[in-house]
């Protein structure tokens, strides 16, 4: 079909699936929503996916222009995302993130926006990869429509997989109980710290290369 490129769709899906890592979001999601009700947890998952999808689409369409206008490099974006994740990781490790709050609805919304939606799901890696795919479509000629359609469907497919992973994370919570979730929270903190450190390192290396 001229409006759909299966090879490109597969490339986009696999690339973003690896970066967003739906299975890997489960322990982090459980750690961030351990004190929420089932309803709030579902709402947090839904909000995070919609916000992440919106951020990815906005950067896919306007990302290059926005960064150039503000004088921000992709390396700086990557390093800043890593710093934000590192702060979240430290809170998880010290037990501050799972302390709960008086407003469960507000907590669900805040956690869904940061750090779930961004920078965890719609982080520098996802944004940069999507921008690269879109830039390739500039020279696609007559197949430009198919190029963009394949990218869009690929993004939607990965977002659906990620939502499903978070949506059914409650089943894992019921199996692990509170003590198991506490353990998962600490492990998630260590993993997030490692991811954040790698993001910062990659940003610094890329910044040095471009100087």
JSON list of C-alpha atoms in Angstrom, two decimals:
[
{"chain": "A", "resi": 1, "resn": "UNK", "atom": "CA", "xyz": [0.00, 0.00, 0.00]},
{"chain": "A", "resi": 2, "resn": "UNK", "atom": "CA", "xyz": [1.38, 3.41, -0.97]},
{"chain": "A", "resi": 3, "resn": "UNK", "atom": "CA", "xyz": [0.02, 5.03, 2.20]},
{"chain": "A", "resi": 4, "resn": "UNK", "atom": "CA", "xyz": [1.64, 2.50, 4.54]},
{"chain": "A", "resi": 5, "resn": "UNK", "atom": "CA", "xyz": [5.26, 1.32, 4.70]},
{"chain": "A", "resi": 6, "resn": "UNK", "atom": "CA", "xyz": [5.42, -1.96, 6.61]},
{"chain": "A", "resi": 7, "resn": "UNK", "atom": "CA", "xyz": [9.22, -1.91, 6.88]},
{"chain": "A", "resi": 8, "resn": "UNK", "atom": "CA", "xyz": [9.23, 1.62, 8.28]},
{"chain": "A", "resi": 9, "resn": "UNK", "atom": "CA", "xyz": [6.39, 0.83, 10.67]},
{"chain": "A", "resi": 10, "resn": "UNK", "atom": "CA", "xyz": [8.34, -2.16, 11.97]},
{"chain": "A", "resi": 11, "resn": "UNK", "atom": "CA", "xyz": [11.47, -0.06, 12.40]},
{"chain": "A", "resi": 12, "resn": "UNK", "atom": "CA", "xyz": [9.62, 2.69, 14.25]},
{"chain": "A", "resi": 13, "resn": "UNK", "atom": "CA", "xyz": [7.72, 0.22, 16.44]},
{"chain": "A", "resi": 14, "resn": "UNK", "atom": "CA", "xyz": [10.79, -1.80, 17.42]},
{"chain": "A", "resi": 15, "resn": "UNK", "atom": "CA", "xyz": [12.93, 1.29, 18.05]},
{"chain": "A", "resi": 16, "resn": "UNK", "atom": "CA", "xyz": [10.37, 3.07, 20.23]},
{"chain": "A", "resi": 17, "resn": "UNK", "atom": "CA", "xyz": [9.36, -0.16, 21.97]},
{"chain": "A", "resi": 18, "resn": "UNK", "atom": "CA", "xyz": [12.96, -0.70, 23.05]},
{"chain": "A", "resi": 19, "resn": "UNK", "atom": "CA", "xyz": [13.36, 2.92, 24.19]},
{"chain": "A", "resi": 20, "resn": "UNK", "atom": "CA", "xyz": [10.02, 3.24, 26.01]},
{"chain": "A", "resi": 21, "resn": "UNK", "atom": "CA", "xyz": [10.31, -0.35, 27.29]},
{"chain": "A", "resi": 22, "resn": "UNK", "atom": "CA", "xyz": [6.68, -1.17, 28.28]},
{"chain": "A", "resi": 23, "resn": "UNK", "atom": "CA", "xyz": [7.63, -4.18, 30.46]},
{"chain": "A", "resi": 24, "resn": "UNK", "atom": "CA", "xyz": [10.29, -2.09, 32.18]},
{"chain": "A", "resi": 25, "resn": "UNK", "atom": "CA", "xyz": [7.77, 0.61, 33.09]},
{"chain": "A", "resi": 26, "resn": "UNK", "atom": "CA", "xyz": [5.79, -1.80, 35.27]},
{"chain": "A", "resi": 27, "resn": "UNK", "atom": "CA", "xyz": [8.07, -1.72, 38.36]},
{"chain": "A", "resi": 28, "resn": "UNK", "atom": "CA", "xyz": [8.51, 2.05, 38.07]},
{"chain": "A", "resi": 29, "resn": "UNK", "atom": "CA", "xyz": [4.76, 2.54, 37.63]},
{"chain": "A", "resi": 30, "resn": "UNK", "atom": "CA", "xyz": [4.07, 0.36, 40.66]},
{"chain": "A", "resi": 31, "resn": "UNK", "atom": "CA", "xyz": [6.60, 2.28, 42.71]},
{"chain": "A", "resi": 32, "resn": "UNK", "atom": "CA", "xyz": [5.12, 5.66, 41.80]},
{"chain": "A", "resi": 33, "resn": "UNK", "atom": "CA", "xyz": [1.49, 4.60, 42.28]},
{"chain": "A", "resi": 34, "resn": "UNK", "atom": "CA", "xyz": [1.81, 2.16, 45.19]},
{"chain": "A", "resi": 35, "resn": "UNK", "atom": "CA", "xyz": [-0.34, 4.33, 47.51]},
{"chain": "A", "resi": 36, "resn": "UNK", "atom": "CA", "xyz": [-3.05, 5.03, 44.97]},
{"chain": "A", "resi": 37, "resn": "UNK", "atom": "CA", "xyz": [-6.40, 3.33, 44.60]},
{"chain": "A", "resi": 38, "resn": "UNK", "atom": "CA", "xyz": [-7.06, 1.10, 41.61]},
{"chain": "A", "resi": 39, "resn": "UNK", "atom": "CA", "xyz": [-9.13, 3.87, 40.02]},
{"chain": "A", "resi": 40, "resn": "UNK", "atom": "CA", "xyz": [-6.39, 6.49, 40.45]},
{"chain": "A", "resi": 41, "resn": "UNK", "atom": "CA", "xyz": [-3.79, 4.06, 39.13]},
{"chain": "A", "resi": 42, "resn": "UNK", "atom": "CA", "xyz": [-5.83, 3.48, 35.97]},
{"chain": "A", "resi": 43, "resn": "UNK", "atom": "CA", "xyz": [-6.31, 7.21, 35.53]},
{"chain": "A", "resi": 44, "resn": "UNK", "atom": "CA", "xyz": [-2.59, 7.82, 36.00]},
{"chain": "A", "resi": 45, "resn": "UNK", "atom": "CA", "xyz": [-1.77, 5.27, 33.30]},
{"chain": "A", "resi": 46, "resn": "UNK", "atom": "CA", "xyz": [-4.27, 6.80, 30.89]},
{"chain": "A", "resi": 47, "resn": "UNK", "atom": "CA", "xyz": [-3.10, 10.35, 31.54]},
{"chain": "A", "resi": 48, "resn": "UNK", "atom": "CA", "xyz": [0.56, 9.42, 31.21]},
{"chain": "A", "resi": 49, "resn": "UNK", "atom": "CA", "xyz": [0.01, 7.80, 27.82]},
{"chain": "A", "resi": 50, "resn": "UNK", "atom": "CA", "xyz": [-2.03, 10.69, 26.40]},
{"chain": "A", "resi": 51, "resn": "UNK", "atom": "CA", "xyz": [0.49, 13.26, 27.61]},
{"chain": "A", "resi": 52, "resn": "UNK", "atom": "CA", "xyz": [3.45, 11.22, 26.36]},
{"chain": "A", "resi": 53, "resn": "UNK", "atom": "CA", "xyz": [1.79, 10.77, 22.97]},
{"chain": "A", "resi": 54, "resn": "UNK", "atom": "CA", "xyz": [1.10, 14.49, 22.76]},
{"chain": "A", "resi": 55, "resn": "UNK", "atom": "CA", "xyz": [4.68, 15.39, 23.65]},
{"chain": "A", "resi": 56, "resn": "UNK", "atom": "CA", "xyz": [6.07, 12.95, 21.06]},
{"chain": "A", "resi": 57, "resn": "UNK", "atom": "CA", "xyz": [3.79, 14.28, 18.32]},
{"chain": "A", "resi": 58, "resn": "UNK", "atom": "CA", "xyz": [4.56, 17.92, 19.12]},
{"chain": "A", "resi": 59, "resn": "UNK", "atom": "CA", "xyz": [8.30, 17.32, 19.01]},
{"chain": "A", "resi": 60, "resn": "UNK", "atom": "CA", "xyz": [7.95, 15.21, 15.87]},
{"chain": "A", "resi": 61, "resn": "UNK", "atom": "CA", "xyz": [6.25, 18.10, 14.07]},
{"chain": "A", "resi": 62, "resn": "UNK", "atom": "CA", "xyz": [7.81, 21.17, 15.67]},
{"chain": "A", "resi": 63, "resn": "UNK", "atom": "CA", "xyz": [10.77, 19.79, 17.61]},
{"chain": "A", "resi": 64, "resn": "UNK", "atom": "CA", "xyz": [13.58, 20.86, 15.33]},
{"chain": "A", "resi": 65, "resn": "UNK", "atom": "CA", "xyz": [12.21, 24.39, 14.92]},
{"chain": "A", "resi": 66, "resn": "UNK", "atom": "CA", "xyz": [11.56, 24.72, 18.65]},
{"chain": "A", "resi": 67, "resn": "UNK", "atom": "CA", "xyz": [15.04, 23.64, 19.68]},
{"chain": "A", "resi": 68, "resn": "UNK", "atom": "CA", "xyz": [16.70, 25.85, 17.07]},
{"chain": "A", "resi": 69, "resn": "UNK", "atom": "CA", "xyz": [14.59, 28.84, 18.09]},
{"chain": "A", "resi": 70, "resn": "UNK", "atom": "CA", "xyz": [15.48, 28.43, 21.76]},
{"chain": "A", "resi": 71, "resn": "UNK", "atom": "CA", "xyz": [19.11, 27.58, 21.06]},
{"chain": "A", "resi": 72, "resn": "UNK", "atom": "CA", "xyz": [18.85, 24.21, 22.79]},
{"chain": "A", "resi": 73, "resn": "UNK", "atom": "CA", "xyz": [20.82, 21.23, 21.56]},
{"chain": "A", "resi": 74, "resn": "UNK", "atom": "CA", "xyz": [19.59, 17.65, 21.65]},
{"chain": "A", "resi": 75, "resn": "UNK", "atom": "CA", "xyz": [22.50, 16.87, 23.97]},
{"chain": "A", "resi": 76, "resn": "UNK", "atom": "CA", "xyz": [21.28, 19.47, 26.48]},
{"chain": "A", "resi": 77, "resn": "UNK", "atom": "CA", "xyz": [17.74, 18.05, 26.27]},
{"chain": "A", "resi": 78, "resn": "UNK", "atom": "CA", "xyz": [19.08, 14.57, 26.94]},
{"chain": "A", "resi": 79, "resn": "UNK", "atom": "CA", "xyz": [21.22, 15.65, 29.90]},
{"chain": "A", "resi": 80, "resn": "UNK", "atom": "CA", "xyz": [18.38, 17.64, 31.48]},
{"chain": "A", "resi": 81, "resn": "UNK", "atom": "CA", "xyz": [16.03, 14.67, 31.18]},
{"chain": "A", "resi": 82, "resn": "UNK", "atom": "CA", "xyz": [18.65, 12.52, 32.87]},
{"chain": "A", "resi": 83, "resn": "UNK", "atom": "CA", "xyz": [18.98, 14.96, 35.76]},
{"chain": "A", "resi": 84, "resn": "UNK", "atom": "CA", "xyz": [15.22, 14.99, 36.28]},
{"chain": "A", "resi": 85, "resn": "UNK", "atom": "CA", "xyz": [15.07, 11.19, 36.32]},
{"chain": "A", "resi": 86, "resn": "UNK", "atom": "CA", "xyz": [17.99, 11.07, 38.75]},
{"chain": "A", "resi": 87, "resn": "UNK", "atom": "CA", "xyz": [16.08, 13.23, 41.24]},
{"chain": "A", "resi": 88, "resn": "UNK", "atom": "CA", "xyz": [13.09, 10.88, 40.97]},
{"chain": "A", "resi": 89, "resn": "UNK", "atom": "CA", "xyz": [15.37, 7.86, 41.44]},
{"chain": "A", "resi": 90, "resn": "UNK", "atom": "CA", "xyz": [16.82, 9.36, 44.64]},
{"chain": "A", "resi": 91, "resn": "UNK", "atom": "CA", "xyz": [13.30, 9.91, 46.02]},
{"chain": "A", "resi": 92, "resn": "UNK", "atom": "CA", "xyz": [12.41, 6.30, 45.29]},
{"chain": "A", "resi": 93, "resn": "UNK", "atom": "CA", "xyz": [15.57, 5.03, 46.97]},
{"chain": "A", "resi": 94, "resn": "UNK", "atom": "CA", "xyz": [14.97, 7.17, 50.08]},
{"chain": "A", "resi": 95, "resn": "UNK", "atom": "CA", "xyz": [11.30, 6.20, 50.29]},
{"chain": "A", "resi": 96, "resn": "UNK", "atom": "CA", "xyz": [9.92, 9.69, 49.75]},
{"chain": "A", "resi": 97, "resn": "UNK", "atom": "CA", "xyz": [8.03, 8.93, 46.54]},
{"chain": "A", "resi": 98, "resn": "UNK", "atom": "CA", "xyz": [5.83, 6.26, 48.11]},
{"chain": "A", "resi": 99, "resn": "UNK", "atom": "CA", "xyz": [4.93, 8.25, 51.19]},
{"chain": "A", "resi": 100, "resn": "UNK", "atom": "CA", "xyz": [1.50, 9.05, 49.80]},
{"chain": "A", "resi": 101, "resn": "UNK", "atom": "CA", "xyz": [-0.43, 12.33, 50.04]},
{"chain": "A", "resi": 102, "resn": "UNK", "atom": "CA", "xyz": [-3.66, 13.89, 51.13]},
{"chain": "A", "resi": 103, "resn": "UNK", "atom": "CA", "xyz": [-4.97, 14.38, 47.61]},
{"chain": "A", "resi": 104, "resn": "UNK", "atom": "CA", "xyz": [-4.87, 11.05, 45.80]},
{"chain": "A", "resi": 105, "resn": "UNK", "atom": "CA", "xyz": [-6.36, 12.48, 42.63]},
{"chain": "A", "resi": 106, "resn": "UNK", "atom": "CA", "xyz": [-3.83, 15.29, 42.51]},
{"chain": "A", "resi": 107, "resn": "UNK", "atom": "CA", "xyz": [-1.00, 12.87, 43.22]},
{"chain": "A", "resi": 108, "resn": "UNK", "atom": "CA", "xyz": [-2.15, 10.61, 40.38]},
{"chain": "A", "resi": 109, "resn": "UNK", "atom": "CA", "xyz": [-2.21, 13.55, 38.00]},
{"chain": "A", "resi": 110, "resn": "UNK", "atom": "CA", "xyz": [1.19, 14.86, 39.08]},
{"chain": "A", "resi": 111, "resn": "UNK", "atom": "CA", "xyz": [2.89, 11.46, 38.87]},
{"chain": "A", "resi": 112, "resn": "UNK", "atom": "CA", "xyz": [1.31, 10.85, 35.47]},
{"chain": "A", "resi": 113, "resn": "UNK", "atom": "CA", "xyz": [2.74, 14.09, 34.11]},
{"chain": "A", "resi": 114, "resn": "UNK", "atom": "CA", "xyz": [6.17, 13.90, 35.75]},
{"chain": "A", "resi": 115, "resn": "UNK", "atom": "CA", "xyz": [8.04, 11.58, 35.70]},
{"chain": "A", "resi": 116, "resn": "UNK", "atom": "CA", "xyz": [5.84, 9.01, 33.93]},
{"chain": "A", "resi": 117, "resn": "UNK", "atom": "CA", "xyz": [4.77, 10.89, 30.80]},
{"chain": "A", "resi": 118, "resn": "UNK", "atom": "CA", "xyz": [8.01, 12.84, 30.62]},
{"chain": "A", "resi": 119, "resn": "UNK", "atom": "CA", "xyz": [10.88, 12.18, 30.80]},
{"chain": "A", "resi": 120, "resn": "UNK", "atom": "CA", "xyz": [10.33, 8.43, 31.36]},
{"chain": "A", "resi": 121, "resn": "UNK", "atom": "CA", "xyz": [8.08, 7.65, 28.37]},
{"chain": "A", "resi": 122, "resn": "UNK", "atom": "CA", "xyz": [8.43, 10.73, 26.18]},
{"chain": "A", "resi": 123, "resn": "UNK", "atom": "CA", "xyz": [12.06, 11.25, 27.09]},
{"chain": "A", "resi": 124, "resn": "UNK", "atom": "CA", "xyz": [15.02, 12.50, 25.06]},
{"chain": "A", "resi": 125, "resn": "UNK", "atom": "CA", "xyz": [15.58, 9.08, 23.47]},
{"chain": "A", "resi": 126, "resn": "UNK", "atom": "CA", "xyz": [12.01, 8.79, 22.25]},
{"chain": "A", "resi": 127, "resn": "UNK", "atom": "CA", "xyz": [11.91, 12.42, 21.09]},
{"chain": "A", "resi": 128, "resn": "UNK", "atom": "CA", "xyz": [15.20, 12.24, 19.22]},
{"chain": "A", "resi": 129, "resn": "UNK", "atom": "CA", "xyz": [14.35, 8.92, 17.55]},
{"chain": "A", "resi": 130, "resn": "UNK", "atom": "CA", "xyz": [10.97, 10.26, 16.39]},
{"chain": "A", "resi": 131, "resn": "UNK", "atom": "CA", "xyz": [12.51, 13.47, 15.09]},
{"chain": "A", "resi": 132, "resn": "UNK", "atom": "CA", "xyz": [15.05, 11.46, 13.09]},
{"chain": "A", "resi": 133, "resn": "UNK", "atom": "CA", "xyz": [12.31, 9.33, 11.52]},
{"chain": "A", "resi": 134, "resn": "UNK", "atom": "CA", "xyz": [10.34, 12.45, 10.59]},
{"chain": "A", "resi": 135, "resn": "UNK", "atom": "CA", "xyz": [13.40, 14.15, 9.12]},
{"chain": "A", "resi": 136, "resn": "UNK", "atom": "CA", "xyz": [13.88, 11.16, 6.85]},
{"chain": "A", "resi": 137, "resn": "UNK", "atom": "CA", "xyz": [10.43, 11.86, 5.41]},
{"chain": "A", "resi": 138, "resn": "UNK", "atom": "CA", "xyz": [11.51, 15.26, 4.11]},
{"chain": "A", "resi": 139, "resn": "UNK", "atom": "CA", "xyz": [13.15, 13.56, 1.14]},
{"chain": "A", "resi": 140, "resn": "UNK", "atom": "CA", "xyz": [10.47, 10.88, 0.80]},
{"chain": "A", "resi": 141, "resn": "UNK", "atom": "CA", "xyz": [8.91, 12.55, -2.24]},
{"chain": "A", "resi": 142, "resn": "UNK", "atom": "CA", "xyz": [5.64, 11.00, -3.37]},
{"chain": "A", "resi": 143, "resn": "UNK", "atom": "CA", "xyz": [5.69, 8.51, -0.52]},
{"chain": "A", "resi": 144, "resn": "UNK", "atom": "CA", "xyz": [5.78, 11.25, 2.14]},
{"chain": "A", "resi": 145, "resn": "UNK", "atom": "CA", "xyz": [2.17, 10.58, 3.19]},
{"chain": "A", "resi": 146, "resn": "UNK", "atom": "CA", "xyz": [2.89, 6.88, 3.63]},
{"chain": "A", "resi": 147, "resn": "UNK", "atom": "CA", "xyz": [6.09, 7.74, 5.50]},
{"chain": "A", "resi": 148, "resn": "UNK", "atom": "CA", "xyz": [4.34, 9.92, 8.06]},
{"chain": "A", "resi": 149, "resn": "UNK", "atom": "CA", "xyz": [1.37, 7.55, 8.35]},
{"chain": "A", "resi": 150, "resn": "UNK", "atom": "CA", "xyz": [3.71, 4.64, 9.11]},
{"chain": "A", "resi": 151, "resn": "UNK", "atom": "CA", "xyz": [5.49, 6.67, 11.78]},
{"chain": "A", "resi": 152, "resn": "UNK", "atom": "CA", "xyz": [2.21, 7.78, 13.35]},
{"chain": "A", "resi": 153, "resn": "UNK", "atom": "CA", "xyz": [0.77, 4.26, 13.48]},
{"chain": "A", "resi": 154, "resn": "UNK", "atom": "CA", "xyz": [4.05, 2.98, 14.92]},
{"chain": "A", "resi": 155, "resn": "UNK", "atom": "CA", "xyz": [3.91, 5.57, 17.71]},
{"chain": "A", "resi": 156, "resn": "UNK", "atom": "CA", "xyz": [0.28, 4.72, 18.49]},
{"chain": "A", "resi": 157, "resn": "UNK", "atom": "CA", "xyz": [1.05, 0.99, 18.60]},
{"chain": "A", "resi": 158, "resn": "UNK", "atom": "CA", "xyz": [3.89, 1.44, 21.10]},
{"chain": "A", "resi": 159, "resn": "UNK", "atom": "CA", "xyz": [1.75, 3.77, 23.24]},
{"chain": "A", "resi": 160, "resn": "UNK", "atom": "CA", "xyz": [-1.01, 1.16, 23.34]},
{"chain": "A", "resi": 161, "resn": "UNK", "atom": "CA", "xyz": [1.48, -1.52, 24.45]},
{"chain": "A", "resi": 162, "resn": "UNK", "atom": "CA", "xyz": [2.85, 0.78, 27.15]},
{"chain": "A", "resi": 163, "resn": "UNK", "atom": "CA", "xyz": [-0.65, 1.66, 28.37]},
{"chain": "A", "resi": 164, "resn": "UNK", "atom": "CA", "xyz": [-1.55, -2.04, 28.57]},
{"chain": "A", "resi": 165, "resn": "UNK", "atom": "CA", "xyz": [1.57, -2.73, 30.66]},
{"chain": "A", "resi": 166, "resn": "UNK", "atom": "CA", "xyz": [0.65, 0.00, 33.14]},
{"chain": "A", "resi": 167, "resn": "UNK", "atom": "CA", "xyz": [-3.08, -0.70, 33.03]},
{"chain": "A", "resi": 168, "resn": "UNK", "atom": "CA", "xyz": [-2.59, -4.27, 34.24]},
{"chain": "A", "resi": 169, "resn": "UNK", "atom": "CA", "xyz": [0.23, -3.46, 36.66]},
{"chain": "A", "resi": 170, "resn": "UNK", "atom": "CA", "xyz": [-2.42, -3.71, 39.39]},
{"chain": "A", "resi": 171, "resn": "UNK", "atom": "CA", "xyz": [-2.42, -7.48, 38.95]},
{"chain": "A", "resi": 172, "resn": "UNK", "atom": "CA", "xyz": [1.27, -7.50, 39.78]},
{"chain": "A", "resi": 173, "resn": "UNK", "atom": "CA", "xyz": [0.56, -5.31, 42.82]},
{"chain": "A", "resi": 174, "resn": "UNK", "atom": "CA", "xyz": [-1.98, -7.79, 44.16]},
{"chain": "A", "resi": 175, "resn": "UNK", "atom": "CA", "xyz": [0.54, -10.61, 43.80]},
{"chain": "A", "resi": 176, "resn": "UNK", "atom": "CA", "xyz": [3.48, -8.76, 45.37]},
{"chain": "A", "resi": 177, "resn": "UNK", "atom": "CA", "xyz": [1.53, -7.15, 48.25]},
{"chain": "A", "resi": 178, "resn": "UNK", "atom": "CA", "xyz": [2.83, -4.02, 49.99]},
{"chain": "A", "resi": 179, "resn": "UNK", "atom": "CA", "xyz": [6.15, -5.53, 51.08]},
{"chain": "A", "resi": 180, "resn": "UNK", "atom": "CA", "xyz": [6.88, -6.73, 47.56]},
{"chain": "A", "resi": 181, "resn": "UNK", "atom": "CA", "xyz": [6.01, -3.34, 46.10]},
{"chain": "A", "resi": 182, "resn": "UNK", "atom": "CA", "xyz": [8.40, -1.69, 48.57]},
{"chain": "A", "resi": 183, "resn": "UNK", "atom": "CA", "xyz": [11.17, -3.96, 47.34]},
{"chain": "A", "resi": 184, "resn": "UNK", "atom": "CA", "xyz": [10.25, -3.23, 43.73]},
{"chain": "A", "resi": 185, "resn": "UNK", "atom": "CA", "xyz": [10.30, 0.49, 44.56]},
{"chain": "A", "resi": 186, "resn": "UNK", "atom": "CA", "xyz": [13.91, 0.30, 45.72]},
{"chain": "A", "resi": 187, "resn": "UNK", "atom": "CA", "xyz": [14.93, -1.77, 42.71]},
{"chain": "A", "resi": 188, "resn": "UNK", "atom": "CA", "xyz": [13.16, 0.68, 40.41]},
{"chain": "A", "resi": 189, "resn": "UNK", "atom": "CA", "xyz": [15.10, 3.50, 42.07]},
{"chain": "A", "resi": 190, "resn": "UNK", "atom": "CA", "xyz": [18.39, 1.78, 41.31]},
{"chain": "A", "resi": 191, "resn": "UNK", "atom": "CA", "xyz": [17.37, 1.11, 37.71]},
{"chain": "A", "resi": 192, "resn": "UNK", "atom": "CA", "xyz": [16.14, 4.68, 37.22]},
{"chain": "A", "resi": 193, "resn": "UNK", "atom": "CA", "xyz": [19.40, 6.02, 38.66]},
{"chain": "A", "resi": 194, "resn": "UNK", "atom": "CA", "xyz": [21.35, 3.91, 36.17]},
{"chain": "A", "resi": 195, "resn": "UNK", "atom": "CA", "xyz": [19.16, 5.04, 33.26]},
{"chain": "A", "resi": 196, "resn": "UNK", "atom": "CA", "xyz": [19.46, 8.67, 34.35]},
{"chain": "A", "resi": 197, "resn": "UNK", "atom": "CA", "xyz": [23.24, 8.44, 34.67]},
{"chain": "A", "resi": 198, "resn": "UNK", "atom": "CA", "xyz": [23.50, 6.92, 31.20]},
{"chain": "A", "resi": 199, "resn": "UNK", "atom": "CA", "xyz": [21.29, 9.67, 29.76]},
{"chain": "A", "resi": 200, "resn": "UNK", "atom": "CA", "xyz": [23.45, 12.36, 31.36]},
{"chain": "A", "resi": 201, "resn": "UNK", "atom": "CA", "xyz": [26.65, 10.68, 30.14]},
{"chain": "A", "resi": 202, "resn": "UNK", "atom": "CA", "xyz": [25.29, 10.38, 26.60]},
{"chain": "A", "resi": 203, "resn": "UNK", "atom": "CA", "xyz": [24.26, 14.03, 26.65]},
{"chain": "A", "resi": 204, "resn": "UNK", "atom": "CA", "xyz": [27.68, 15.16, 27.86]},
{"chain": "A", "resi": 205, "resn": "UNK", "atom": "CA", "xyz": [29.50, 13.00, 25.29]},
{"chain": "A", "resi": 206, "resn": "UNK", "atom": "CA", "xyz": [27.31, 14.30, 22.47]},
{"chain": "A", "resi": 207, "resn": "UNK", "atom": "CA", "xyz": [27.79, 17.89, 23.67]},
{"chain": "A", "resi": 208, "resn": "UNK", "atom": "CA", "xyz": [31.59, 17.47, 23.68]},
{"chain": "A", "resi": 209, "resn": "UNK", "atom": "CA", "xyz": [31.50, 16.03, 20.17]},
{"chain": "A", "resi": 210, "resn": "UNK", "atom": "CA", "xyz": [29.58, 19.01, 18.83]},
{"chain": "A", "resi": 211, "resn": "UNK", "atom": "CA", "xyz": [31.80, 21.65, 20.42]}
]
